[in-house]
Amino acid sequence: MILALESSCDETAAAICTADGEIVAACVASQVEIHRRYGGVVPEVASRNHILHVRALVEQVLAEAGVRLGDIEAFAATSGPGLVSSLLIGTSMAKALAVAEGKPFLAVNHMEGHLLSPFMVGNGPPRRSVALIVSGGHTMLIHMNAVGDYRLLGRTRDDAAGEAFDKIAKMLGLPYPGGPEIDKRAALGRPDAYPFPRSFLDGHSLEFSFSGLKTAVLYHLPHLDLADSAVLADVCASVQEAICEVLVEKLVLAARQTGETWVTVSGGVSCNRGLRSKLMKRTSAEGLTLLLARPDLSTDNAAMIAYAAAQRLRLGQTSALEADVDPNLPLVA
Ligand code: KG4
Ligand code: ZN
């Protein structure tokens, strides 16, 4: 059993997981309501709230699992990428627990947590595949050979998919975080109502760009009556369609280019219902095997960090207590 802490952004999370990806216990203290009034995450507020919750979360997760600290094999925490003052809270706590118990500490890359999350809860072990990671800060395609052996196939040149959802939602007057708000309204709208741009869809590029879509929506705004819920639903459905079509087509293209038949999708945006249904249809038509991270393991959580740590521990890897946090920690060197 590995106990992991996740505090890279605005969720404080703790979880205990087995190396097979079974979740023994998991707790999250969400700060969404706190940051909503600012329209986004305020780093100083986030780190102060992590401090308030982290210790209680460790106690809660141990109680939920019915185990004692001494039963834990290793302690892990997200060490980047993320907000530096937030990362420090989780890593300091995990290091302190490791020292106190005389057990190993593992610093985990948050993006590796997302990358491996589709292999949890009965879908593992991690295997050769092409991965689409779509979160609030990142959008990337990775060719995974084995745990720790990753090749970057493509990434966004500007906004991440989640960032595009959030920024466009803000323009439409929807609350933070915007992704789930657009998802909800898109279900009632027509995806072909507005022909918003799809960047880099022609050709062989595996790069993404969502800034053109953001600008297109901005230019449309003066002509839209957003107080009309049918108009708002149509805009949301069209925006979602524009983002998801690019994501799905690039994933299929990446599978073709690499010759892989297994594809995985993870990160907060993979909760999007439009994306999930499009992915299922398109990958089955292509004869691809799709592994989708479970929705509660798609948004930031500590179980995926514990699972990634367990995979590293299996390979005999641990981290030094001197290991620093890195707000820009890359997944692929
Ligand atoms: O992976 P995540 O929880 O945190 C990061 O590592 O960034 O991803 C958060 C992102 C936010 O941009 C949020 O709007 C987006 O995931 N998101 C969604 C949905 N649920 C969360 N985007 C679209 N549809 C959703 N249902
Ligand atoms: Zn994340």
Coordinates of C-alpha atoms in Angstrom, one line a residue, residues 8 77-88 91 95 105 107-111 138 322-333:
S8 CA -0.5 20.7 -7.3
A77 CA 3.4 13.3 -3.4
T78 CA 3.1 15.3 -6.6
S79 CA 6.3 17.3 -7.1
G80 CA 5.3 19.1 -10.3
P81 CA 4.1 20.5 -12.6
G82 CA 1.8 22.9 -10.6
L83 CA 1.8 25.9 -8.3
V84 CA 5.0 25.9 -6.4
S85 CA 3.6 27.0 -3.0
S86 CA 0.9 24.3 -3.3
L87 CA 3.3 21.5 -4.4
L88 CA 5.4 22.3 -1.3
T91 CA 5.6 17.0 -0.7
K95 CA 8.5 13.6 3.2
F105 CA 9.5 8.8 -0.4
A107 CA 8.2 12.5 -5.9
V108 CA 5.6 11.9 -8.7
N109 CA 5.1 13.9 -11.9
H110 CA 1.5 14.9 -11.9
M111 CA 1.2 14.3 -15.7
H138 CA -1.8 20.4 -20.6
E322 CA 16.2 16.6 -1.0
A323 CA 14.1 16.2 -4.2
D324 CA 12.7 19.7 -4.9
V325 CA 9.4 20.7 -6.4
D326 CA 9.4 22.0 -10.0
P327 CA 6.4 24.0 -11.2
N328 CA 7.4 23.2 -14.8
L329 CA 8.5 19.6 -14.4
P330 CA 8.4 18.0 -17.9
L331 CA 7.0 14.5 -18.4
V332 CA 9.4 13.8 -21.3
A333 CA 12.9 15.2 -21.0

